[in-house]
Amino acid sequence: MTGKKIQKKSAYHHGDLRGQLIAAARRLIEEHGPDGFSMSDACRLAGVSTAAPYRHFSSKNDLLTDVAKDGLQRLGAEMEQSASEHPRGSIESISAIGRVYVAFAIREPHTFRLMFSTRSHSGRIEELKQVGRGCYGVLLAEVARYLGEDDITEWVIKTAFPLWTQVHGLSFLAIDGKLDVTSFPVDINDAVLLATQRLLPPQDERQKP
């Protein structure tokens, strides 16, 4: 398997081996899927010996779990950054989170699938779920602001869940090619905004049920 090295070998003597192997694995996942490469392929792409990964990862599945964790962390950071570019707790900030979510899935479809798969993460699924809850917490916090809540209450959770299911489903429709067969044009950004507007309680009705 060929490809440019992620970075020169000298970098690994400065403590960046783990990050560079995750970057190499992520690139291979997007090119070949999580089952389409070996640990040695990741080593070659990163420019390290085949023994190097085992300082940080016990197996290929262990590496895949860290790629999934990294994806969730990056997605959460992108969602927070996008929300911060709008008035906090607004329809605009919440729909921005949704747009970033779908855009990430389209940009990194194989990594996105890995992030929500349980097949490759045996023994570390609870660890992955914990990172996922942190990512999901970005949406929960923004919905709490919209509702005027100081904490993540049951009302916040019930309001946020349909928003997540909408963009999660839209993400898989997009990366599975299902939107290409519709008889009408689909503007993802407009779809996310419209769903956000309809799924959130109107601003003049934001009282607890």
mmCIF file of C-alpha atoms in Angstrom:
data_model
loop_
_atom_site.group_PDB
_atom_site.id
_atom_site.type_symbol
_atom_site.label_atom_id
_atom_site.label_comp_id
_atom_site.label_asym_id
_atom_site.label_seq_id
_atom_site.Cartn_x
_atom_site.Cartn_y
_atom_site.Cartn_z
ATOM 1 C CA MET A 1 0.000 0.000 0.000
ATOM 2 C CA THR A 2 1.503 3.303 -1.013
ATOM 3 C CA GLY A 3 1.101 6.891 0.060
ATOM 4 C CA LYS A 4 3.052 9.830 1.363
ATOM 5 C CA LYS A 5 4.367 9.554 4.867
ATOM 6 C CA ILE A 6 2.420 11.568 7.409
ATOM 7 C CA GLN A 7 5.602 12.958 8.926
ATOM 8 C CA LYS A 8 9.309 12.199 9.095
ATOM 9 C CA LYS A 9 10.482 9.539 11.499
ATOM 10 C CA SER A 10 12.297 12.075 13.626
ATOM 11 C CA ALA A 11 8.968 13.323 14.911
ATOM 12 C CA TYR A 12 8.354 10.079 16.749
ATOM 13 C CA HIS A 13 11.233 10.750 19.067
ATOM 14 C CA HIS A 14 9.318 13.782 20.323
ATOM 15 C CA GLY A 15 6.307 11.949 21.673
ATOM 16 C CA ASP A 16 3.986 12.257 18.662
ATOM 17 C CA LEU A 17 3.962 8.579 17.680
ATOM 18 C CA ARG A 18 0.429 7.925 18.907
ATOM 19 C CA GLY A 19 -1.078 10.955 17.160
ATOM 20 C CA GLN A 20 0.710 10.227 13.905
ATOM 21 C CA LEU A 21 -0.443 6.615 13.876
ATOM 22 C CA ILE A 22 -4.030 7.738 14.478
ATOM 23 C CA ALA A 23 -3.698 10.187 11.584
ATOM 24 C CA ALA A 24 -2.287 7.473 9.332
ATOM 25 C CA ALA A 25 -5.031 5.023 10.299
ATOM 26 C CA ARG A 26 -7.718 7.635 9.705
ATOM 27 C CA ARG A 27 -6.379 8.282 6.206
ATOM 28 C CA LEU A 28 -6.320 4.564 5.426
ATOM 29 C CA ILE A 29 -9.839 4.129 6.820
ATOM 30 C CA GLU A 30 -11.155 6.803 4.479
ATOM 31 C CA GLU A 31 -9.358 5.235 1.525
ATOM 32 C CA HIS A 32 -10.064 1.557 2.197
ATOM 33 C CA GLY A 33 -12.503 1.248 5.093
ATOM 34 C CA PRO A 34 -11.622 -0.040 8.584
ATOM 35 C CA ASP A 35 -11.207 -3.610 7.311
ATOM 36 C CA GLY A 36 -9.173 -2.688 4.247
ATOM 37 C CA PHE A 37 -5.750 -2.153 5.797
ATOM 38 C CA SER A 38 -3.413 -3.731 8.318
ATOM 39 C CA MET A 39 -1.410 -2.383 11.204
ATOM 40 C CA SER A 40 1.709 -2.710 9.065
ATOM 41 C CA ASP A 41 0.048 -0.541 6.385
ATOM 42 C CA ALA A 42 -0.471 2.172 8.989
ATOM 43 C CA CYS A 43 3.168 1.853 10.021
ATOM 44 C CA ARG A 44 4.379 2.233 6.449
ATOM 45 C CA LEU A 45 2.215 5.286 5.874
ATOM 46 C CA ALA A 46 3.410 6.861 9.118
ATOM 47 C CA GLY A 47 7.026 5.916 8.389
ATOM 48 C CA VAL A 48 7.705 3.848 11.512
ATOM 49 C CA SER A 49 8.711 0.274 12.239
ATOM 50 C CA THR A 50 6.037 -2.387 12.548
ATOM 51 C CA ALA A 51 6.866 -2.717 16.239
ATOM 52 C CA ALA A 52 6.266 0.970 16.958
ATOM 53 C CA PRO A 53 2.443 0.902 17.320
ATOM 54 C CA TYR A 54 2.538 -1.615 20.136
ATOM 55 C CA ARG A 55 3.978 1.011 22.442
ATOM 56 C CA HIS A 56 0.508 2.581 22.365
ATOM 57 C CA PHE A 57 -1.957 0.087 20.864
ATOM 58 C CA SER A 58 -2.390 -3.574 21.742
ATOM 59 C CA SER A 59 -4.019 -4.422 18.397
ATOM 60 C CA LYS A 60 -5.507 -2.951 15.246
ATOM 61 C CA ASN A 61 -8.929 -2.819 16.935
ATOM 62 C CA ASP A 62 -7.343 -0.846 19.754
ATOM 63 C CA LEU A 63 -6.064 1.649 17.177
ATOM 64 C CA LEU A 64 -9.498 1.802 15.532
ATOM 65 C CA THR A 65 -11.080 2.670 18.867
ATOM 66 C CA ASP A 66 -8.689 5.572 19.281
ATOM 67 C CA VAL A 67 -9.486 6.745 15.763
ATOM 68 C CA ALA A 68 -13.181 6.682 16.708
ATOM 69 C CA LYS A 69 -12.495 8.575 19.934
ATOM 70 C CA ASP A 70 -10.441 11.128 18.041
ATOM 71 C CA GLY A 71 -13.284 11.554 15.543
ATOM 72 C CA LEU A 72 -15.826 12.198 18.302
ATOM 73 C CA GLN A 73 -13.510 14.690 19.971
ATOM 74 C CA ARG A 74 -12.880 16.529 16.714
ATOM 75 C CA LEU A 75 -16.588 16.554 15.870
ATOM 76 C CA GLY A 76 -17.433 17.971 19.295
ATOM 77 C CA ALA A 77 -14.818 20.704 18.891
ATOM 78 C CA GLU A 78 -16.124 21.614 15.428
ATOM 79 C CA MET A 79 -19.702 21.740 16.717
ATOM 80 C CA GLU A 80 -18.701 24.022 19.595
ATOM 81 C CA GLN A 81 -16.706 26.304 17.297
ATOM 82 C CA SER A 82 -19.575 26.591 14.835
ATOM 83 C CA ALA A 83 -22.124 27.294 17.572
ATOM 84 C CA SER A 84 -19.890 30.018 19.037
ATOM 85 C CA GLU A 85 -20.053 31.937 15.757
ATOM 86 C CA HIS A 86 -23.758 32.682 16.383
ATOM 87 C CA PRO A 87 -25.752 34.098 19.283
ATOM 88 C CA ARG A 88 -25.618 31.399 21.940
ATOM 89 C CA GLY A 89 -28.794 29.478 22.551
ATOM 90 C CA SER A 90 -30.356 30.543 19.258
ATOM 91 C CA ILE A 91 -31.922 28.611 16.410
ATOM 92 C CA GLU A 92 -28.928 29.674 14.336
ATOM 93 C CA SER A 93 -26.376 28.234 16.764
ATOM 94 C CA ILE A 94 -28.285 24.961 17.137
ATOM 95 C CA SER A 95 -28.759 24.530 13.397
ATOM 96 C CA ALA A 96 -25.038 25.318 12.930
ATOM 97 C CA ILE A 97 -24.261 22.327 15.161
ATOM 98 C CA GLY A 98 -26.468 20.168 12.953
ATOM 99 C CA ARG A 99 -24.828 21.372 9.750
ATOM 100 C CA VAL A 100 -21.362 20.596 11.110
ATOM 101 C CA TYR A 101 -22.535 17.125 12.149
ATOM 102 C CA VAL A 102 -23.740 16.239 8.658
ATOM 103 C CA ALA A 103 -20.730 17.891 6.996
ATOM 104 C CA PHE A 104 -18.357 15.800 9.127
ATOM 105 C CA ALA A 105 -20.152 12.608 8.088
ATOM 106 C CA ILE A 106 -19.909 13.541 4.408
ATOM 107 C CA ARG A 107 -16.237 14.510 4.718
ATOM 108 C CA GLU A 108 -15.182 11.413 6.696
ATOM 109 C CA PRO A 109 -17.857 8.777 6.055
ATOM 110 C CA HIS A 110 -15.848 5.713 7.098
ATOM 111 C CA THR A 111 -14.596 7.365 10.270
ATOM 112 C CA PHE A 112 -18.138 8.528 11.020
ATOM 113 C CA ARG A 113 -19.433 4.968 10.720
ATOM 114 C CA LEU A 114 -16.613 3.740 12.953
ATOM 115 C CA MET A 115 -17.513 6.330 15.591
ATOM 116 C CA PHE A 116 -20.974 4.802 15.964
ATOM 117 C CA SER A 117 -20.046 1.155 15.484
ATOM 118 C CA THR A 118 -19.683 -1.318 18.332
ATOM 119 C CA ARG A 119 -18.105 -4.086 16.245
ATOM 120 C CA SER A 120 -14.475 -2.960 16.489
ATOM 121 C CA HIS A 121 -14.461 -1.631 20.043
ATOM 122 C CA SER A 122 -14.845 -4.751 22.175
ATOM 123 C CA GLY A 123 -13.646 -4.085 25.712
ATOM 124 C CA ARG A 124 -13.552 -0.306 25.231
ATOM 125 C CA ILE A 125 -17.137 0.481 24.295
ATOM 126 C CA GLU A 126 -17.873 2.260 27.587
ATOM 127 C CA GLU A 127 -14.782 4.405 27.089
ATOM 128 C CA LEU A 128 -16.006 5.310 23.610
ATOM 129 C CA LYS A 129 -19.491 6.065 24.909
ATOM 130 C CA GLN A 130 -18.033 8.458 27.449
ATOM 131 C CA VAL A 131 -16.309 10.445 24.700
ATOM 132 C CA GLY A 132 -19.528 10.336 22.687
ATOM 133 C CA ARG A 133 -21.461 11.800 25.602
ATOM 134 C CA GLY A 134 -19.007 14.681 25.677
ATOM 135 C CA CYS A 135 -19.620 15.322 21.985
ATOM 136 C CA TYR A 136 -23.397 15.102 22.420
ATOM 137 C CA GLY A 137 -23.072 17.454 25.376
ATOM 138 C CA VAL A 138 -22.330 20.312 22.969
ATOM 139 C CA LEU A 139 -25.862 20.015 21.588
ATOM 140 C CA LEU A 140 -27.371 19.550 25.050
ATOM 141 C CA ALA A 141 -25.660 22.696 26.349
ATOM 142 C CA GLU A 142 -26.867 24.758 23.398
ATOM 143 C CA VAL A 143 -30.433 23.499 23.750
ATOM 144 C CA ALA A 144 -30.291 24.305 27.480
ATOM 145 C CA ARG A 145 -29.328 27.869 26.609
ATOM 146 C CA TYR A 146 -32.220 28.098 24.151
ATOM 147 C CA LEU A 147 -34.665 26.861 26.786
ATOM 148 C CA GLY A 148 -33.229 29.122 29.474
ATOM 149 C CA GLU A 149 -32.167 26.178 31.614
ATOM 150 C CA ASP A 150 -29.108 26.357 33.864
ATOM 151 C CA ASP A 151 -28.517 22.604 33.748
ATOM 152 C CA ILE A 152 -29.108 19.581 31.520
ATOM 153 C CA THR A 153 -32.634 18.848 32.690
ATOM 154 C CA GLU A 154 -35.046 16.193 31.491
ATOM 155 C CA TRP A 155 -36.748 18.874 29.384
ATOM 156 C CA VAL A 156 -33.422 19.661 27.691
ATOM 157 C CA ILE A 157 -32.772 15.993 26.982
ATOM 158 C CA LYS A 158 -36.241 15.422 25.538
ATOM 159 C CA THR A 159 -35.937 18.527 23.340
ATOM 160 C CA ALA A 160 -32.442 17.703 22.065
ATOM 161 C CA PHE A 161 -33.034 14.053 21.198
ATOM 162 C CA PRO A 162 -35.234 14.628 18.096
ATOM 163 C CA LEU A 163 -32.720 17.199 16.838
ATOM 164 C CA TRP A 164 -29.920 14.636 17.055
ATOM 165 C CA THR A 165 -31.931 11.842 15.436
ATOM 166 C CA GLN A 166 -32.812 14.150 12.546
ATOM 167 C CA VAL A 167 -29.218 15.093 11.687
ATOM 168 C CA HIS A 168 -27.925 11.585 12.440
ATOM 169 C CA GLY A 169 -30.421 10.070 10.042
ATOM 170 C CA LEU A 170 -29.732 12.755 7.451
ATOM 171 C CA SER A 171 -26.007 12.012 7.760
ATOM 172 C CA PHE A 172 -26.487 8.344 6.941
ATOM 173 C CA LEU A 173 -28.884 9.140 4.094
ATOM 174 C CA ALA A 174 -26.168 11.373 2.657
ATOM 175 C CA ILE A 175 -23.221 8.997 3.009
ATOM 176 C CA ASP A 176 -25.263 5.986 1.865
ATOM 177 C CA GLY A 177 -26.155 7.825 -1.351
ATOM 178 C CA LYS A 178 -29.863 7.759 -0.608
ATOM 179 C CA LEU A 179 -30.306 11.474 -1.249
ATOM 180 C CA ASP A 180 -29.055 10.992 -4.809
ATOM 181 C CA VAL A 181 -32.145 9.006 -5.778
ATOM 182 C CA THR A 182 -34.786 11.466 -4.572
ATOM 183 C CA SER A 183 -37.032 13.036 -7.195
ATOM 184 C CA PHE A 184 -36.471 16.486 -5.708
ATOM 185 C CA PRO A 185 -33.343 18.477 -4.854
ATOM 186 C CA VAL A 186 -32.199 18.284 -1.226
ATOM 187 C CA ASP A 187 -30.388 21.230 0.312
ATOM 188 C CA ILE A 188 -28.880 19.818 3.492
ATOM 189 C CA ASN A 189 -28.307 23.189 5.144
ATOM 190 C CA ASP A 190 -31.902 24.256 4.501
ATOM 191 C CA ALA A 191 -33.166 20.879 5.718
ATOM 192 C CA VAL A 192 -31.241 21.178 8.987
ATOM 193 C CA LEU A 193 -32.460 24.741 9.587
ATOM 194 C CA LEU A 194 -36.078 23.847 8.841
ATOM 195 C CA ALA A 195 -35.958 20.809 11.121
ATOM 196 C CA THR A 196 -34.392 22.868 13.911
ATOM 197 C CA GLN A 197 -37.102 25.501 13.614
ATOM 198 C CA ARG A 198 -39.857 22.915 13.693
ATOM 199 C CA LEU A 199 -38.456 20.681 16.433
ATOM 200 C CA LEU A 200 -37.674 23.445 18.919
ATOM 201 C CA PRO A 201 -40.522 25.020 20.885
ATOM 202 C CA PRO A 202 -41.309 28.567 19.662
ATOM 203 C CA GLN A 203 -39.473 31.292 21.553
ATOM 204 C CA ASP A 204 -42.700 32.619 23.066
ATOM 205 C CA GLU A 205 -43.632 29.141 24.299
ATOM 206 C CA ARG A 206 -40.417 28.147 26.051
ATOM 207 C CA GLN A 207 -42.024 27.201 29.324
ATOM 208 C CA LYS A 208 -41.485 23.855 30.918
ATOM 209 C CA PRO A 209 -44.196 21.356 29.966
#
